[in-house]
Short mmCIF file of N, CA, C and O in Angstrom, two decimals:
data_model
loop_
_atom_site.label_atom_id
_atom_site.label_comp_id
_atom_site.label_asym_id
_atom_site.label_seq_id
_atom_site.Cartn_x
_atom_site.Cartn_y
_atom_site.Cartn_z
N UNK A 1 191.99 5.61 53.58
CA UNK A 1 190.75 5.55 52.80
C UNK A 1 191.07 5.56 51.31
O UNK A 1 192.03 6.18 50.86
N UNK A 2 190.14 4.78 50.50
CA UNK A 2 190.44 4.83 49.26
C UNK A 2 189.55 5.75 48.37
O UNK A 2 188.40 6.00 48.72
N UNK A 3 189.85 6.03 47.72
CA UNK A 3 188.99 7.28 46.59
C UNK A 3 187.89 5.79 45.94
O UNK A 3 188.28 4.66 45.65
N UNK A 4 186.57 6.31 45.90
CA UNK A 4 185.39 5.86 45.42
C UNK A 4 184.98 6.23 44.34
O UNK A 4 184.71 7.42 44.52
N UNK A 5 184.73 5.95 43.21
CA UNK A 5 183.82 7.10 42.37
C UNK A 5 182.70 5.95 41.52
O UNK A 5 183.05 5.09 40.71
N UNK A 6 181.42 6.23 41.95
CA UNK A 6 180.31 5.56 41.60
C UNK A 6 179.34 6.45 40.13
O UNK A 6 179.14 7.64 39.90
N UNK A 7 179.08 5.66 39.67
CA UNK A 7 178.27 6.15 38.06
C UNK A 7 176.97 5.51 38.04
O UNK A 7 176.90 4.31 37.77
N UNK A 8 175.78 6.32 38.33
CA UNK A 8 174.50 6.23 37.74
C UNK A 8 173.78 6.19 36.38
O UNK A 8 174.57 6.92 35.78
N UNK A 9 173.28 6.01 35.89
CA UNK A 9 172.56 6.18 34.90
C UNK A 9 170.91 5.83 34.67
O UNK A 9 170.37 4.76 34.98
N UNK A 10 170.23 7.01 34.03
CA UNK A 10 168.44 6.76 34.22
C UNK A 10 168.29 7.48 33.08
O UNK A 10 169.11 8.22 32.54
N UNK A 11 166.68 7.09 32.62
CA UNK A 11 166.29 8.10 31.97
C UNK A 11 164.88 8.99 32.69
O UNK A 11 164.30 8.49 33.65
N UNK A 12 164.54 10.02 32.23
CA UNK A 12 163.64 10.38 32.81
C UNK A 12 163.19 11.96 32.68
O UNK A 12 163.60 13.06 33.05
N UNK A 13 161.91 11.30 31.78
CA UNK A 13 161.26 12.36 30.95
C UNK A 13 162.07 12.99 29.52
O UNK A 13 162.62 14.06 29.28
N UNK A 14 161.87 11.87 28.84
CA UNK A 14 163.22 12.31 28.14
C UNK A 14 164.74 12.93 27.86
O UNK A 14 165.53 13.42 27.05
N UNK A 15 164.55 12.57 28.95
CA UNK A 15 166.73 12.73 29.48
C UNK A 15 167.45 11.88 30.02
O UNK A 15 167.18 11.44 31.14
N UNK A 16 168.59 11.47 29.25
CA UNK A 16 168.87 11.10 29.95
C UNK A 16 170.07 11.19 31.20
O UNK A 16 171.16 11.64 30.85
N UNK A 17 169.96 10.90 32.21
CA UNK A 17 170.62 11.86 33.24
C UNK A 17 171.58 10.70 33.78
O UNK A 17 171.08 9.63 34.14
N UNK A 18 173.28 10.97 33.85
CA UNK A 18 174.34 10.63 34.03
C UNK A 18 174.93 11.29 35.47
O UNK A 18 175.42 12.42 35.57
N UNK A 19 174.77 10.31 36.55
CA UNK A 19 175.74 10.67 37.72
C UNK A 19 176.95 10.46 38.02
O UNK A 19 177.20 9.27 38.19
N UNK A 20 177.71 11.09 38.12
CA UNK A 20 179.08 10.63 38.84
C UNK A 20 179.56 11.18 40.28
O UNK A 20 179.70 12.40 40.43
N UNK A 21 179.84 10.11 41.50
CA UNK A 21 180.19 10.68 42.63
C UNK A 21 181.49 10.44 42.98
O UNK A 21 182.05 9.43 42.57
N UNK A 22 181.91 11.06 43.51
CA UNK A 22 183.33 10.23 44.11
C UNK A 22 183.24 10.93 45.93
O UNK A 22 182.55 11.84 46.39
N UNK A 23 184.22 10.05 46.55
CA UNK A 23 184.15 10.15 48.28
C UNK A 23 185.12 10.86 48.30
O UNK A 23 185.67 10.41 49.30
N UNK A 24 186.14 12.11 47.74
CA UNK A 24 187.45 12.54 48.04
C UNK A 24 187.14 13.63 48.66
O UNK A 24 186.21 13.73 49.47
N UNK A 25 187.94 14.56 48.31
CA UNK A 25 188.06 16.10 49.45
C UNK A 25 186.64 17.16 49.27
O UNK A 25 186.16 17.96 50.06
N UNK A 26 186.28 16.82 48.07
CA UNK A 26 185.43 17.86 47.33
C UNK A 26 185.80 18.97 47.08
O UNK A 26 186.91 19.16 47.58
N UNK A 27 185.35 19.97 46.45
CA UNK A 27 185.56 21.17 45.87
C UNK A 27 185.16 21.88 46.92
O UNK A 27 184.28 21.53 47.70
N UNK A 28 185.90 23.06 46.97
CA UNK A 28 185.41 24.42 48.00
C UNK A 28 184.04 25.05 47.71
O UNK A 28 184.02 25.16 46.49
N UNK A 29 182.93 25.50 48.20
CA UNK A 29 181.83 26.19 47.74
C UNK A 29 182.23 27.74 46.87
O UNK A 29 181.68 28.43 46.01
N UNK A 30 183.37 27.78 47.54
CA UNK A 30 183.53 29.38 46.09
C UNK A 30 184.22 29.09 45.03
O UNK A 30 184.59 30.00 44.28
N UNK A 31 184.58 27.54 44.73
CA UNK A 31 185.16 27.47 43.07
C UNK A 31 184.17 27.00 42.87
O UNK A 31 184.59 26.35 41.91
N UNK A 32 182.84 26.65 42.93
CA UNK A 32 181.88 25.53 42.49
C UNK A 32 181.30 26.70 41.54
O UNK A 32 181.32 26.42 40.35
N UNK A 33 180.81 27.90 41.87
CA UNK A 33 179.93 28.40 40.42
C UNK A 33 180.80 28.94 39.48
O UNK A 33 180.29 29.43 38.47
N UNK A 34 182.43 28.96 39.67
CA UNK A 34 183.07 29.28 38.82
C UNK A 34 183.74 28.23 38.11
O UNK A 34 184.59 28.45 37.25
N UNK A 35 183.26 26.82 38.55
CA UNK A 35 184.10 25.97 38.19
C UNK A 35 184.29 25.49 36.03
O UNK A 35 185.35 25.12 35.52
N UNK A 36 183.41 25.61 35.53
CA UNK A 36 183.49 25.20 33.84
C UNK A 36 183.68 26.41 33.24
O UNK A 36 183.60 26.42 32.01
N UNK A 37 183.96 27.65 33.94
CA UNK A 37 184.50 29.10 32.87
C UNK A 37 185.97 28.64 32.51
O UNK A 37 186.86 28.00 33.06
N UNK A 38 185.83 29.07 31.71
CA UNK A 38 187.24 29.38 31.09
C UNK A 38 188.48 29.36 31.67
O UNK A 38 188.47 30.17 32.60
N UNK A 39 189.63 28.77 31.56
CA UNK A 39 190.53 28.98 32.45
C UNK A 39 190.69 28.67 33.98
O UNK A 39 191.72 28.90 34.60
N UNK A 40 189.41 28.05 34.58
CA UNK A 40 188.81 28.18 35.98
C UNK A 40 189.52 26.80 36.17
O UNK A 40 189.02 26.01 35.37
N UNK A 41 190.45 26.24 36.87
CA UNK A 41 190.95 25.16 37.50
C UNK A 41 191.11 24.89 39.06
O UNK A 41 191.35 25.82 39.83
N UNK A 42 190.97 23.45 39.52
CA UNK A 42 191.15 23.80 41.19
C UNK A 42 191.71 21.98 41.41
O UNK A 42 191.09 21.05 40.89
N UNK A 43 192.78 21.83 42.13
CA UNK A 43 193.48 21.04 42.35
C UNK A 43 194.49 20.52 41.69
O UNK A 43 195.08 19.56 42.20
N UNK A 44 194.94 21.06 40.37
CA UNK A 44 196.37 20.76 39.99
C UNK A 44 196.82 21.98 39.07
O UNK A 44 196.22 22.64 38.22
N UNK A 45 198.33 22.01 39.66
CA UNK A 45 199.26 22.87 39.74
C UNK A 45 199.97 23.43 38.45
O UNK A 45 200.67 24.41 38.17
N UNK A 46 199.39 22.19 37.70
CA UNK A 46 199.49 22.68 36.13
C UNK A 46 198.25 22.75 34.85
O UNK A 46 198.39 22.83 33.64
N UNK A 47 196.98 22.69 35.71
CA UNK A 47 195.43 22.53 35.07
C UNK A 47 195.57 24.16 33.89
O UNK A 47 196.43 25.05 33.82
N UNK A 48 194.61 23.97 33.33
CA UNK A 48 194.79 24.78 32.35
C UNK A 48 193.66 25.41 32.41
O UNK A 48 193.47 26.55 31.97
N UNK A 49 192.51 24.39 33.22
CA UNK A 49 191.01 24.90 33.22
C UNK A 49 190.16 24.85 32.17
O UNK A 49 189.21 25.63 32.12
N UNK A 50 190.36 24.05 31.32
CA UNK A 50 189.85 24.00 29.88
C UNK A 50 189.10 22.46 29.57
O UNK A 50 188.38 22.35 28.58
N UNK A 51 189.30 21.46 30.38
CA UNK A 51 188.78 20.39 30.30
C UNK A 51 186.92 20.45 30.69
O UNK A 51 186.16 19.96 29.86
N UNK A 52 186.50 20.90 31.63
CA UNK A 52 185.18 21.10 32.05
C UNK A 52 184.59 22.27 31.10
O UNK A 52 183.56 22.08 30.44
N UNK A 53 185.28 23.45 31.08
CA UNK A 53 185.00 24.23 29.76
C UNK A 53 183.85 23.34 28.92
O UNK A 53 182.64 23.13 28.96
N UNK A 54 185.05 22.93 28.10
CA UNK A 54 184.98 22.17 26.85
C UNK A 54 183.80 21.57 26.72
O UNK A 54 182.87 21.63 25.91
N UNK A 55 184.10 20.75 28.06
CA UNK A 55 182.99 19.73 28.24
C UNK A 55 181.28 20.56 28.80
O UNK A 55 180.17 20.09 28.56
N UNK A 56 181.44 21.24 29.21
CA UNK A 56 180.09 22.03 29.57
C UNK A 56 179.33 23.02 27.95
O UNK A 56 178.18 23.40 27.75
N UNK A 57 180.95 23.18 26.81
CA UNK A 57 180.13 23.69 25.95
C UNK A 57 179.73 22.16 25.28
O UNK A 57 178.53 21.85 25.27
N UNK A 58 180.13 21.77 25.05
CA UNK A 58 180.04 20.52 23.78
C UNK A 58 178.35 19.86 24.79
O UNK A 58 177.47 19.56 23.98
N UNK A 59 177.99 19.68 26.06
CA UNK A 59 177.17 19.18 26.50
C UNK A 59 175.95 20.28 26.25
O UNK A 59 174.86 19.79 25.95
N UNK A 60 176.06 22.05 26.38
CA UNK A 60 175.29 23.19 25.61
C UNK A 60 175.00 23.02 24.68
O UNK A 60 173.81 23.32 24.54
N UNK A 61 175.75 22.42 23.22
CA UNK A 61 175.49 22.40 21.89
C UNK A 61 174.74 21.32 21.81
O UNK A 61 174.24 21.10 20.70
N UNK A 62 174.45 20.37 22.89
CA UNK A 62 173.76 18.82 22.67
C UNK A 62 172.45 19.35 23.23
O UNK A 62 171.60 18.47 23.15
N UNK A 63 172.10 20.18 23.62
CA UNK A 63 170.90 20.88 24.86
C UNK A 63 171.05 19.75 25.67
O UNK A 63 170.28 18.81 25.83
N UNK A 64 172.60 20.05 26.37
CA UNK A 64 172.05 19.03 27.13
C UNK A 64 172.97 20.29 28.20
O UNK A 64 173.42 21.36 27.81
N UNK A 65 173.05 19.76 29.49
CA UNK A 65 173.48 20.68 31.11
C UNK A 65 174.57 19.61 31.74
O UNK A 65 174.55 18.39 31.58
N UNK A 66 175.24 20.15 32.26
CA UNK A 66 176.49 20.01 33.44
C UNK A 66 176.28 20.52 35.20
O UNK A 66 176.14 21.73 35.38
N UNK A 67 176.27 19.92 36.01
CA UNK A 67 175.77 20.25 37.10
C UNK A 67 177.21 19.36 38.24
O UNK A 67 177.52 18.17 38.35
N UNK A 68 177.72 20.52 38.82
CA UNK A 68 178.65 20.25 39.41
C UNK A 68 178.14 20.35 41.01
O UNK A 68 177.50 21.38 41.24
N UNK A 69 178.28 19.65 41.92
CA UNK A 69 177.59 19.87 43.41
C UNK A 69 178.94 19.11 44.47
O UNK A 69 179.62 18.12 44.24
N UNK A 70 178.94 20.23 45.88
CA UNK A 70 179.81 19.36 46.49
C UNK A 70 178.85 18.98 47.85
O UNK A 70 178.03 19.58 48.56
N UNK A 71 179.46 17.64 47.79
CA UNK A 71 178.02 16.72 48.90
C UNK A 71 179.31 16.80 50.24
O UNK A 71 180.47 17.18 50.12
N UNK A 72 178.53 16.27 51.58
CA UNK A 72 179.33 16.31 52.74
C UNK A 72 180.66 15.18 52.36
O UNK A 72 181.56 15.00 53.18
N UNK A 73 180.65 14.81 51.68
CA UNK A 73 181.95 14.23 51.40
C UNK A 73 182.01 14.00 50.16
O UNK A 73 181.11 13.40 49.58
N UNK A 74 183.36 14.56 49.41
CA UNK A 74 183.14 14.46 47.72
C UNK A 74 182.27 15.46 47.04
O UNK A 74 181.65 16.45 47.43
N UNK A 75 182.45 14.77 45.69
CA UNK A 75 181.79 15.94 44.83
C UNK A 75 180.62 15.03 43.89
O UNK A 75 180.80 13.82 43.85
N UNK A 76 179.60 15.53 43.25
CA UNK A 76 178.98 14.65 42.38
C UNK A 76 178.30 15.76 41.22
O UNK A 76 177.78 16.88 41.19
N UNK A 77 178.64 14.75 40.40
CA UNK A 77 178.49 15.67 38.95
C UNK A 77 177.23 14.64 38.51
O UNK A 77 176.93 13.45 38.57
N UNK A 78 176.71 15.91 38.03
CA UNK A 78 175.27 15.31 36.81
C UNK A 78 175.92 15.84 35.45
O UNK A 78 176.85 16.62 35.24
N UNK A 79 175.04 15.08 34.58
CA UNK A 79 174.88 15.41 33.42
C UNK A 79 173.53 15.31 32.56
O UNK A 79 173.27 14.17 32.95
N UNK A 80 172.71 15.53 31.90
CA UNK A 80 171.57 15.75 31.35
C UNK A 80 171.71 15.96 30.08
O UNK A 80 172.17 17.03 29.69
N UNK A 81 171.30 14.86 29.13
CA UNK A 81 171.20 14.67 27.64
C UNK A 81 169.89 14.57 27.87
O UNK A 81 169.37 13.86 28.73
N UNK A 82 169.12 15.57 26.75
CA UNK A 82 168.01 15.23 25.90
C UNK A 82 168.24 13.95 24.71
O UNK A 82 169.12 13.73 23.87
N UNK A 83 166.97 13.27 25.10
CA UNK A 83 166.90 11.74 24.25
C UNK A 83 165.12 11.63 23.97
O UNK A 83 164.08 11.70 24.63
N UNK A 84 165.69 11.35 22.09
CA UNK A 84 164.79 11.13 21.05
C UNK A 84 163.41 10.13 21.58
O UNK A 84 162.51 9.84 20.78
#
């Protein structure tokens, strides 16, 4: 099987809201609410845990949200920008 990863995009109600899915292993349900803290990494052996961080504050300072979910196969991430 090959790795999939599909990208949505809408707006709605002034947001605009960014999907990304992919078909791979998905995330375990007990790293998922720890997954954008600090330091929090899960699948490589040298992650630092600082990439989703980053990215969950810099998307806070935009009022905008990060939404990490694992579906029966894969994982799918939202994102949510407020738009003018």
């Amino acid at each position: 099987d090959s790795l999939l990863i599909k990208i949505e995009t809408y707006l709605e109600n002034n947001q605009l809201i960014i999907i990304v899915r992919d078909n791979g292993k998905g995330i375990p349900y007990q790293i998922l609410p720890r997954l954008a803290e600090k330091g929090i990494t899960f699948g490589k052996a040298s992650g630092s845990g600082l990439g989703l961080y980053h990215a969950k504050k810099q998307l806070e300072a935009m009022d905008g949200k990060l939404f990490i979910n694992k579906m029966t196969k894969g994982t799918k991430i939202e994102i949510n920008l407020l738009v003018d």
